[in-house]
Amino acid sequence: MKLYIFTKHNINWKPYRGVLHLSIAKLHGLLVLGYSVTPLHPGSGRAPGAVDQVVQKDPLGYPIVFASSVKGAFKAECARRVAQICNRDCFDEGRIKCSESGSTEESKELACELNCRICCCLFGSEPSASEQEAGLFSVLDFIPLFFPIPSLSEGYVYLTTPYLVKRALAILDVVNSQDLETLRKFLEEVVSNEDKLTDNKVLTTITNKHEIYVSTTKFFAESITIQDQNLSLLEKCGPLAKNLRNKIVVMSDANGPIYVEKGMIRVTRIRLRLDTKTVSEGGLWTEEYIPQGTIFLGGFVVPNPVRKNSYCPESVEPIDVLRKTLGNVCETYAVIGGKETIGRGMIKLKLHPCGATA
């Protein structure tokens, strides 16, 4: 009997002479950074209250992008890339052609050798498959780390809380990359100063500030030191994050969800009759969006031993296959959530470590 538990290490119970014993092997994977290029609507359906169509949220009320949405976005991007590289259509009635057999022609592109099947190798079979098979990766939820929030004194600040920072540290532990130590040091510095936070006091990387406004509320501020290199990875995510090291405000866990809620975008829309230009019956609703510039952390974790499925070749290194399929990219774009046709859901994704090997 084998039991796989996803903690910082993969724990494998193996039978030995009738007795279970424990072996430990490190997990490895890729950190995925997300930067919302446009407002995101990873919807969770209708909800009671003033907002009809809310975004996905965790139990504390923070917006989140669940792993199923992340996985779907990457699977669709994989199929699009394969179609582009191999000049073939990977979609059939809105789903990927997992059953399509590989090409017998020699090809330098692994994606072309396996055709559309490679996407099902990486991310699992389609719902219509007669036998459901898991993909090679365990995809993690996208955890928001920094929210852009309006500020009377600064224009905008990037808000986070000890709770969000601890969740980010948990992801770094699972991904288990030594290249992320500089980012880890900053996050650990935030956690070590958690006891300084009160209902009217925040920590900030903004220099020479003893008072700061978050939204329209004034807080006393205490500076925290930061090394320039510690946030360089995040500052490359997008334009709003370019000056991240001078924009961070850390707020208490009690206040954090309240001010994140104030930073959410809510749009009331109507549906018109095209002939009379009047509102259709039932055509009035309010949608919620995660703001542009929000920074997320997620990851792809490779179990040890590597999972196998019928869509993959016999010997496969999941991270290498992912990189080859996506054109060996370190950075790509995808659409997460709904409202794509009105310019919502565009997210920039950065894979780390970046390069030919993990």
mmCIF file of C-alpha atoms in Angstrom:
data_model
loop_
_atom_site.group_PDB
_atom_site.id
_atom_site.type_symbol
_atom_site.label_atom_id
_atom_site.label_comp_id
_atom_site.label_asym_id
_atom_site.label_seq_id
_atom_site.Cartn_x
_atom_site.Cartn_y
_atom_site.Cartn_z
ATOM 1 C CA MET A 1 0.000 0.000 0.000
ATOM 2 C CA LYS A 2 1.289 3.480 -0.869
ATOM 3 C CA LEU A 3 0.165 6.732 0.682
ATOM 4 C CA TYR A 4 1.287 10.020 -0.875
ATOM 5 C CA ILE A 5 0.980 13.084 1.345
ATOM 6 C CA PHE A 6 1.748 16.483 -0.161
ATOM 7 C CA THR A 7 3.727 18.408 2.414
ATOM 8 C CA LYS A 8 7.166 19.973 2.030
ATOM 9 C CA HIS A 9 8.366 16.473 1.204
ATOM 10 C CA ASN A 10 6.632 13.577 -0.462
ATOM 11 C CA ILE A 11 6.015 10.867 2.140
ATOM 12 C CA ASN A 12 5.789 7.355 0.750
ATOM 13 C CA TRP A 13 4.632 4.477 2.952
ATOM 14 C CA LYS A 14 6.017 1.188 1.616
ATOM 15 C CA PRO A 15 5.360 -2.377 2.784
ATOM 16 C CA TYR A 16 8.469 -4.196 4.060
ATOM 17 C CA ARG A 17 8.111 -7.728 5.484
ATOM 18 C CA GLY A 18 4.526 -7.011 6.376
ATOM 19 C CA VAL A 19 5.330 -3.727 8.168
ATOM 20 C CA LEU A 20 4.791 -0.222 6.789
ATOM 21 C CA HIS A 21 7.913 1.904 6.798
ATOM 22 C CA LEU A 22 8.444 5.509 5.786
ATOM 23 C CA SER A 23 10.592 6.905 2.979
ATOM 24 C CA ILE A 24 10.873 10.607 2.212
ATOM 25 C CA ALA A 25 11.734 12.201 -1.124
ATOM 26 C CA LYS A 26 11.706 15.892 -1.863
ATOM 27 C CA LEU A 27 9.010 17.283 -4.084
ATOM 28 C CA HIS A 28 10.024 19.604 -6.865
ATOM 29 C CA GLY A 29 8.186 21.782 -9.297
ATOM 30 C CA LEU A 30 7.769 25.226 -10.767
ATOM 31 C CA LEU A 31 6.678 28.404 -9.065
ATOM 32 C CA VAL A 32 4.073 30.220 -11.154
ATOM 33 C CA LEU A 33 3.734 33.973 -10.670
ATOM 34 C CA GLY A 34 0.544 35.590 -11.908
ATOM 35 C CA TYR A 35 -0.037 39.260 -12.708
ATOM 36 C CA SER A 36 -3.538 40.342 -13.684
ATOM 37 C CA VAL A 37 -3.146 42.377 -16.875
ATOM 38 C CA THR A 38 -6.871 43.112 -16.891
ATOM 39 C CA PRO A 39 -9.447 42.671 -14.110
ATOM 40 C CA LEU A 40 -10.205 38.997 -13.436
ATOM 41 C CA HIS A 41 -13.533 37.295 -12.908
ATOM 42 C CA PRO A 42 -12.915 33.720 -11.721
ATOM 43 C CA GLY A 43 -16.599 33.391 -10.965
ATOM 44 C CA SER A 44 -18.310 31.266 -8.361
ATOM 45 C CA GLY A 45 -21.866 31.702 -9.611
ATOM 46 C CA ARG A 46 -24.636 33.870 -8.252
ATOM 47 C CA ALA A 47 -24.703 34.952 -4.630
ATOM 48 C CA PRO A 48 -27.138 36.732 -2.326
ATOM 49 C CA GLY A 49 -26.414 40.375 -1.586
ATOM 50 C CA ALA A 50 -25.629 43.482 -3.587
ATOM 51 C CA VAL A 51 -23.248 41.660 -5.962
ATOM 52 C CA ASP A 52 -24.922 39.046 -8.140
ATOM 53 C CA GLN A 53 -21.826 37.469 -9.707
ATOM 54 C CA VAL A 54 -18.988 37.244 -7.180
ATOM 55 C CA VAL A 55 -15.450 35.938 -7.606
ATOM 56 C CA GLN A 56 -14.016 32.865 -5.915
ATOM 57 C CA LYS A 57 -12.995 33.526 -2.304
ATOM 58 C CA ASP A 58 -11.348 31.613 0.512
ATOM 59 C CA PRO A 59 -12.952 31.206 3.976
ATOM 60 C CA LEU A 60 -11.428 34.490 5.192
ATOM 61 C CA GLY A 61 -12.926 36.434 2.300
ATOM 62 C CA TYR A 62 -9.787 36.913 0.182
ATOM 63 C CA PRO A 63 -10.198 36.481 -3.583
ATOM 64 C CA ILE A 64 -8.495 33.368 -4.910
ATOM 65 C CA VAL A 65 -8.179 31.487 -8.194
ATOM 66 C CA PHE A 66 -8.815 27.829 -7.518
ATOM 67 C CA ALA A 67 -6.513 25.244 -9.072
ATOM 68 C CA SER A 68 -9.210 23.989 -11.448
ATOM 69 C CA SER A 69 -9.349 27.411 -13.133
ATOM 70 C CA VAL A 70 -5.542 27.615 -13.349
ATOM 71 C CA LYS A 71 -5.284 24.107 -14.757
ATOM 72 C CA GLY A 72 -7.975 24.791 -17.358
ATOM 73 C CA ALA A 73 -6.214 27.962 -18.517
ATOM 74 C CA PHE A 74 -2.884 26.169 -18.946
ATOM 75 C CA LYS A 75 -4.498 23.196 -20.675
ATOM 76 C CA ALA A 76 -6.186 25.499 -23.195
ATOM 77 C CA GLU A 77 -2.908 27.392 -23.745
ATOM 78 C CA CYS A 78 -1.114 24.074 -24.268
ATOM 79 C CA ALA A 79 -3.602 23.064 -26.978
ATOM 80 C CA ARG A 80 -3.273 26.465 -28.639
ATOM 81 C CA ARG A 81 0.532 26.184 -28.688
ATOM 82 C CA VAL A 82 0.467 22.647 -30.104
ATOM 83 C CA ALA A 83 -1.954 23.780 -32.808
ATOM 84 C CA GLN A 84 0.385 26.659 -33.653
ATOM 85 C CA ILE A 85 3.562 24.537 -33.708
ATOM 86 C CA CYS A 86 2.129 21.512 -35.522
ATOM 87 C CA ASN A 87 -0.445 23.247 -37.719
ATOM 88 C CA ARG A 88 -3.346 21.152 -36.491
ATOM 89 C CA ASP A 89 -6.599 21.714 -34.630
ATOM 90 C CA CYS A 90 -6.577 20.253 -31.118
ATOM 91 C CA PHE A 91 -10.188 21.093 -30.292
ATOM 92 C CA ASP A 92 -13.310 19.045 -30.908
ATOM 93 C CA GLU A 93 -16.603 20.543 -29.723
ATOM 94 C CA GLY A 94 -14.745 22.695 -27.223
ATOM 95 C CA ARG A 95 -12.621 19.903 -25.733
ATOM 96 C CA ILE A 96 -9.108 18.637 -26.512
ATOM 97 C CA LYS A 97 -8.608 15.617 -28.785
ATOM 98 C CA CYS A 98 -6.810 13.434 -26.261
ATOM 99 C CA SER A 99 -7.376 10.283 -28.304
ATOM 100 C CA GLU A 100 -5.517 11.554 -31.372
ATOM 101 C CA SER A 101 -2.564 9.276 -32.069
ATOM 102 C CA GLY A 102 0.990 10.544 -32.386
ATOM 103 C CA SER A 103 2.732 11.244 -35.660
ATOM 104 C CA THR A 104 5.139 8.672 -37.075
ATOM 105 C CA GLU A 105 7.160 11.393 -38.771
ATOM 106 C CA GLU A 106 10.408 12.465 -37.163
ATOM 107 C CA SER A 107 10.117 15.823 -35.467
ATOM 108 C CA LYS A 108 12.332 17.949 -33.282
ATOM 109 C CA GLU A 109 9.271 19.137 -31.418
ATOM 110 C CA LEU A 110 8.039 16.772 -28.736
ATOM 111 C CA ALA A 111 4.666 18.492 -28.940
ATOM 112 C CA CYS A 112 4.351 17.419 -32.591
ATOM 113 C CA GLU A 113 5.467 13.865 -31.889
ATOM 114 C CA LEU A 114 2.566 13.431 -29.486
ATOM 115 C CA ASN A 115 0.224 15.940 -31.108
ATOM 116 C CA CYS A 116 -2.677 17.033 -28.926
ATOM 117 C CA ARG A 117 -2.170 14.084 -26.577
ATOM 118 C CA ILE A 118 0.679 15.915 -24.859
ATOM 119 C CA CYS A 119 -1.797 18.334 -23.240
ATOM 120 C CA CYS A 120 -3.705 15.406 -21.749
ATOM 121 C CA CYS A 121 -0.399 13.868 -20.669
ATOM 122 C CA LEU A 122 0.452 17.016 -18.707
ATOM 123 C CA PHE A 123 -2.976 17.999 -17.392
ATOM 124 C CA GLY A 124 -5.103 14.854 -17.471
ATOM 125 C CA SER A 125 -7.855 13.381 -19.613
ATOM 126 C CA GLU A 126 -10.993 15.138 -20.764
ATOM 127 C CA PRO A 127 -14.392 14.538 -19.087
ATOM 128 C CA SER A 128 -15.596 12.592 -22.126
ATOM 129 C CA ALA A 129 -12.801 10.005 -21.852
ATOM 130 C CA SER A 130 -13.956 6.476 -21.099
ATOM 131 C CA GLU A 131 -11.296 6.193 -18.390
ATOM 132 C CA GLN A 132 -10.273 9.227 -16.346
ATOM 133 C CA GLU A 133 -6.522 9.694 -15.926
ATOM 134 C CA ALA A 134 -4.635 12.256 -13.859
ATOM 135 C CA GLY A 135 -2.062 14.598 -15.334
ATOM 136 C CA LEU A 136 1.615 14.651 -14.426
ATOM 137 C CA PHE A 137 1.320 17.801 -12.310
ATOM 138 C CA SER A 138 -0.490 18.697 -9.139
ATOM 139 C CA VAL A 139 -1.644 22.255 -9.842
ATOM 140 C CA LEU A 140 -1.845 24.582 -6.831
ATOM 141 C CA ASP A 141 -4.379 27.325 -6.161
ATOM 142 C CA PHE A 142 -3.369 30.853 -7.152
ATOM 143 C CA ILE A 143 -2.911 32.672 -3.840
ATOM 144 C CA PRO A 144 -3.044 36.490 -3.969
ATOM 145 C CA LEU A 145 0.044 37.983 -2.331
ATOM 146 C CA PHE A 146 -0.213 41.703 -3.138
ATOM 147 C CA PHE A 147 -3.389 43.685 -3.911
ATOM 148 C CA PRO A 148 -3.267 47.185 -5.438
ATOM 149 C CA ILE A 149 -5.401 49.378 -3.168
ATOM 150 C CA PRO A 150 -6.182 53.115 -3.613
ATOM 151 C CA SER A 151 -4.382 55.451 -1.213
ATOM 152 C CA LEU A 152 -5.011 59.146 -0.595
ATOM 153 C CA SER A 153 -1.351 59.708 0.222
ATOM 154 C CA GLU A 154 0.389 57.392 -2.274
ATOM 155 C CA GLY A 155 -2.023 57.023 -5.183
ATOM 156 C CA TYR A 156 -2.002 53.272 -4.706
ATOM 157 C CA VAL A 157 -0.234 50.803 -2.435
ATOM 158 C CA TYR A 158 0.289 47.058 -2.604
ATOM 159 C CA LEU A 159 -1.490 45.531 0.376
ATOM 160 C CA THR A 160 -0.717 42.198 1.998
ATOM 161 C CA THR A 161 -1.220 40.542 5.393
ATOM 162 C CA PRO A 162 0.673 37.973 7.513
ATOM 163 C CA TYR A 163 -1.973 35.392 6.574
ATOM 164 C CA LEU A 164 -1.321 35.842 2.839
ATOM 165 C CA VAL A 165 2.442 35.888 3.355
ATOM 166 C CA LYS A 166 2.336 32.607 5.294
ATOM 167 C CA ARG A 167 0.324 30.989 2.513
ATOM 168 C CA ALA A 168 2.922 32.177 0.000
ATOM 169 C CA LEU A 169 5.701 30.710 2.148
ATOM 170 C CA ALA A 170 3.869 27.380 2.168
ATOM 171 C CA ILE A 171 3.892 27.380 -1.646
ATOM 172 C CA LEU A 172 7.627 28.154 -1.707
ATOM 173 C CA ASP A 173 8.190 25.199 0.624
ATOM 174 C CA VAL A 174 6.311 22.836 -1.665
ATOM 175 C CA VAL A 175 7.954 24.091 -4.867
ATOM 176 C CA ASN A 176 11.282 23.706 -3.051
ATOM 177 C CA SER A 177 13.587 25.839 -5.220
ATOM 178 C CA GLN A 178 16.811 27.283 -3.837
ATOM 179 C CA ASP A 179 16.570 30.110 -6.395
ATOM 180 C CA LEU A 180 13.694 31.627 -4.410
ATOM 181 C CA GLU A 181 15.624 32.257 -1.194
ATOM 182 C CA THR A 182 15.735 36.045 -1.676
ATOM 183 C CA LEU A 183 11.953 36.236 -1.946
ATOM 184 C CA ARG A 184 11.607 33.890 1.021
ATOM 185 C CA LYS A 185 13.807 36.156 3.164
ATOM 186 C CA PHE A 186 11.520 39.139 2.627
ATOM 187 C CA LEU A 187 8.386 37.138 3.403
ATOM 188 C CA GLU A 188 9.959 35.726 6.557
ATOM 189 C CA GLU A 189 10.921 39.267 7.589
ATOM 190 C CA VAL A 190 7.255 40.265 7.328
ATOM 191 C CA VAL A 191 6.148 37.335 9.483
ATOM 192 C CA SER A 192 8.802 38.069 12.115
ATOM 193 C CA ASN A 193 7.380 41.598 12.551
ATOM 194 C CA GLU A 194 3.746 40.485 12.719
ATOM 195 C CA ASP A 195 3.413 41.391 16.402
ATOM 196 C CA LYS A 196 3.974 45.081 15.586
ATOM 197 C CA LEU A 197 0.680 45.294 13.677
ATOM 198 C CA THR A 198 -2.371 46.761 15.408
ATOM 199 C CA ASP A 199 -5.778 48.047 14.372
ATOM 200 C CA ASN A 200 -4.298 51.465 13.576
ATOM 201 C CA LYS A 201 -0.706 50.577 12.699
ATOM 202 C CA VAL A 202 0.789 49.053 9.542
ATOM 203 C CA LEU A 203 4.241 48.078 8.314
ATOM 204 C CA THR A 204 5.493 49.573 5.065
ATOM 205 C CA THR A 205 8.471 49.565 2.717
ATOM 206 C CA ILE A 206 7.730 53.205 1.841
ATOM 207 C CA THR A 207 10.610 55.206 3.310
ATOM 208 C CA ASN A 208 10.269 58.165 5.673
ATOM 209 C CA LYS A 209 6.566 57.585 6.269
ATOM 210 C CA HIS A 210 5.152 57.732 9.796
ATOM 211 C CA GLU A 211 1.550 57.968 8.594
ATOM 212 C CA ILE A 212 -0.027 56.473 5.508
ATOM 213 C CA TYR A 213 -3.488 56.258 3.994
ATOM 214 C CA VAL A 214 -4.944 52.958 2.871
ATOM 215 C CA SER A 215 -8.010 53.865 0.871
ATOM 216 C CA THR A 216 -9.270 56.878 2.852
ATOM 217 C CA THR A 217 -8.201 55.662 6.301
ATOM 218 C CA LYS A 218 -5.060 56.942 8.013
ATOM 219 C CA PHE A 219 -2.722 54.497 9.764
ATOM 220 C CA PHE A 220 0.453 54.918 11.764
ATOM 221 C CA ALA A 221 3.323 53.343 9.828
ATOM 222 C CA GLU A 222 6.573 51.636 10.766
ATOM 223 C CA SER A 223 9.203 50.947 8.125
ATOM 224 C CA ILE A 224 10.553 47.490 7.397
ATOM 225 C CA THR A 225 13.890 47.066 5.674
ATOM 226 C CA ILE A 226 14.167 45.320 2.353
ATOM 227 C CA GLN A 227 17.108 44.308 0.197
ATOM 228 C CA ASP A 228 16.834 45.395 -3.429
ATOM 229 C CA GLN A 229 17.168 41.875 -4.818
ATOM 230 C CA ASN A 230 14.496 40.344 -2.582
ATOM 231 C CA LEU A 231 11.575 41.512 -4.736
ATOM 232 C CA SER A 232 13.249 41.660 -8.151
ATOM 233 C CA LEU A 233 11.401 38.529 -9.282
ATOM 234 C CA LEU A 234 7.997 40.058 -8.484
ATOM 235 C CA GLU A 235 8.843 43.497 -9.876
ATOM 236 C CA LYS A 236 9.317 41.962 -13.327
ATOM 237 C CA CYS A 237 5.702 40.779 -13.386
ATOM 238 C CA GLY A 238 4.133 43.958 -14.778
ATOM 239 C CA PRO A 239 4.123 47.778 -14.932
ATOM 240 C CA LEU A 240 2.217 48.415 -11.689
ATOM 241 C CA ALA A 241 4.599 46.109 -9.819
ATOM 242 C CA LYS A 242 7.736 47.763 -11.205
ATOM 243 C CA ASN A 243 8.175 49.871 -8.058
ATOM 244 C CA LEU A 244 6.819 47.225 -5.684
ATOM 245 C CA ARG A 245 9.611 47.655 -3.127
ATOM 246 C CA ASN A 246 8.402 51.213 -2.461
ATOM 247 C CA LYS A 247 4.680 50.403 -2.409
ATOM 248 C CA ILE A 248 4.134 47.567 0.070
ATOM 249 C CA VAL A 249 1.865 47.956 3.086
ATOM 250 C CA VAL A 250 1.426 45.072 5.533
ATOM 251 C CA MET A 251 -1.835 45.205 7.463
ATOM 252 C CA SER A 252 -3.114 43.083 10.345
ATOM 253 C CA ASP A 253 -5.133 39.958 9.567
ATOM 254 C CA ALA A 254 -8.135 41.554 11.260
ATOM 255 C CA ASN A 255 -8.152 44.591 8.947
ATOM 256 C CA GLY A 256 -6.808 42.993 5.775
ATOM 257 C CA PRO A 257 -10.001 41.456 4.346
ATOM 258 C CA ILE A 258 -11.902 44.717 4.943
ATOM 259 C CA TYR A 259 -9.526 46.797 2.820
ATOM 260 C CA VAL A 260 -9.078 44.133 0.162
ATOM 261 C CA GLU A 261 -12.865 44.197 -0.167
ATOM 262 C CA LYS A 262 -12.692 47.967 -0.706
ATOM 263 C CA GLY A 263 -10.191 47.436 -3.519
ATOM 264 C CA MET A 264 -12.410 45.044 -5.483
ATOM 265 C CA ILE A 265 -14.039 46.284 -8.690
ATOM 266 C CA ARG A 266 -17.819 46.071 -9.011
ATOM 267 C CA VAL A 267 -19.600 46.872 -12.239
ATOM 268 C CA THR A 268 -23.358 47.068 -12.713
ATOM 269 C CA ARG A 269 -24.391 46.011 -16.217
ATOM 270 C CA ILE A 270 -27.599 45.938 -18.208
ATOM 271 C CA ARG A 271 -28.795 43.897 -21.162
ATOM 272 C CA LEU A 272 -30.680 45.931 -23.770
ATOM 273 C CA ARG A 273 -33.268 44.952 -26.303
ATOM 274 C CA LEU A 274 -31.566 45.651 -29.613
ATOM 275 C CA ASP A 275 -34.717 46.974 -31.259
ATOM 276 C CA THR A 276 -35.972 49.411 -28.605
ATOM 277 C CA LYS A 277 -32.736 50.013 -26.654
ATOM 278 C CA THR A 278 -34.607 49.433 -23.396
ATOM 279 C CA VAL A 279 -33.535 47.104 -20.606
ATOM 280 C CA SER A 280 -34.630 43.500 -21.076
ATOM 281 C CA GLU A 281 -36.582 41.855 -18.289
ATOM 282 C CA GLY A 282 -34.105 40.526 -15.728
ATOM 283 C CA GLY A 283 -31.288 42.293 -17.566
ATOM 284 C CA LEU A 284 -29.744 44.143 -14.625
ATOM 285 C CA TRP A 285 -26.921 42.646 -12.570
ATOM 286 C CA THR A 286 -23.653 43.474 -10.787
ATOM 287 C CA GLU A 287 -20.324 41.716 -11.398
ATOM 288 C CA GLU A 288 -17.220 41.571 -9.216
ATOM 289 C CA TYR A 289 -13.608 41.657 -10.420
ATOM 290 C CA ILE A 290 -10.146 41.210 -8.929
ATOM 291 C CA PRO A 291 -8.285 44.429 -9.806
ATOM 292 C CA GLN A 292 -5.666 44.810 -12.503
ATOM 293 C CA GLY A 293 -2.126 44.494 -11.128
ATOM 294 C CA THR A 294 -2.867 41.886 -8.444
ATOM 295 C CA ILE A 295 0.109 39.559 -7.899
ATOM 296 C CA PHE A 296 -0.538 35.836 -7.363
ATOM 297 C CA LEU A 297 1.610 32.856 -6.399
ATOM 298 C CA GLY A 298 0.902 29.308 -7.454
ATOM 299 C CA GLY A 299 2.814 26.304 -8.655
ATOM 300 C CA PHE A 300 3.098 23.023 -10.502
ATOM 301 C CA VAL A 301 4.246 20.198 -8.236
ATOM 302 C CA VAL A 302 5.666 16.953 -9.581
ATOM 303 C CA PRO A 303 4.907 13.957 -7.331
ATOM 304 C CA ASN A 304 7.734 11.571 -6.545
ATOM 305 C CA PRO A 305 7.554 9.028 -8.088
ATOM 306 C CA VAL A 306 6.176 10.684 -11.211
ATOM 307 C CA ARG A 307 2.593 9.760 -12.072
ATOM 308 C CA LYS A 308 2.010 7.897 -15.328
ATOM 309 C CA ASN A 309 -0.879 7.925 -17.763
ATOM 310 C CA SER A 310 -1.577 6.431 -21.179
ATOM 311 C CA TYR A 311 -1.129 9.752 -22.994
ATOM 312 C CA CYS A 312 2.563 10.089 -22.059
ATOM 313 C CA PRO A 313 5.643 8.359 -23.469
ATOM 314 C CA GLU A 314 7.187 5.690 -21.246
ATOM 315 C CA SER A 315 10.007 7.892 -19.985
ATOM 316 C CA VAL A 316 9.050 11.501 -19.398
ATOM 317 C CA GLU A 317 10.308 14.446 -17.322
ATOM 318 C CA PRO A 318 7.189 16.550 -16.658
ATOM 319 C CA ILE A 319 8.879 19.951 -16.351
ATOM 320 C CA ASP A 320 10.908 19.439 -19.542
ATOM 321 C CA VAL A 321 7.784 18.368 -21.430
ATOM 322 C CA LEU A 322 5.874 21.411 -20.169
ATOM 323 C CA ARG A 323 8.619 23.779 -21.275
ATOM 324 C CA LYS A 324 9.010 22.169 -24.699
ATOM 325 C CA THR A 325 5.267 22.187 -25.275
ATOM 326 C CA LEU A 326 4.951 25.852 -24.336
ATOM 327 C CA GLY A 327 7.898 26.749 -26.547
ATOM 328 C CA ASN A 328 10.462 26.665 -23.698
ATOM 329 C CA VAL A 329 8.877 29.836 -22.390
ATOM 330 C CA CYS A 330 9.531 31.555 -19.113
ATOM 331 C CA GLU A 331 6.574 33.846 -19.601
ATOM 332 C CA THR A 332 3.185 33.439 -21.223
ATOM 333 C CA TYR A 333 -0.331 34.832 -21.144
ATOM 334 C CA ALA A 334 -3.588 33.028 -20.487
ATOM 335 C CA VAL A 335 -7.235 33.773 -19.851
ATOM 336 C CA ILE A 336 -8.620 32.848 -16.437
ATOM 337 C CA GLY A 337 -12.279 33.089 -15.556
ATOM 338 C CA GLY A 338 -15.119 34.592 -17.535
ATOM 339 C CA LYS A 339 -15.953 37.814 -19.402
ATOM 340 C CA GLU A 340 -13.140 37.292 -21.933
ATOM 341 C CA THR A 341 -15.057 38.991 -24.746
ATOM 342 C CA ILE A 342 -15.244 42.258 -22.802
ATOM 343 C CA GLY A 343 -11.530 42.328 -22.034
ATOM 344 C CA ARG A 344 -11.496 40.555 -18.701
ATOM 345 C CA GLY A 345 -9.429 37.627 -17.469
ATOM 346 C CA MET A 346 -6.057 38.307 -19.105
ATOM 347 C CA ILE A 347 -3.250 37.182 -16.813
ATOM 348 C CA LYS A 348 0.504 37.170 -17.301
ATOM 349 C CA LEU A 349 2.209 34.000 -16.057
ATOM 350 C CA LYS A 350 5.894 33.666 -15.224
ATOM 351 C CA LEU A 351 7.408 30.234 -14.596
ATOM 352 C CA HIS A 352 10.339 29.908 -12.213
ATOM 353 C CA PRO A 353 12.966 28.545 -12.297
ATOM 354 C CA CYS A 354 13.221 29.462 -15.937
ATOM 355 C CA GLY A 355 15.307 27.612 -18.479
ATOM 356 C CA ALA A 356 15.881 24.219 -19.897
ATOM 357 C CA THR A 357 16.236 22.479 -16.570
ATOM 358 C CA ALA A 358 14.538 22.836 -13.226
#
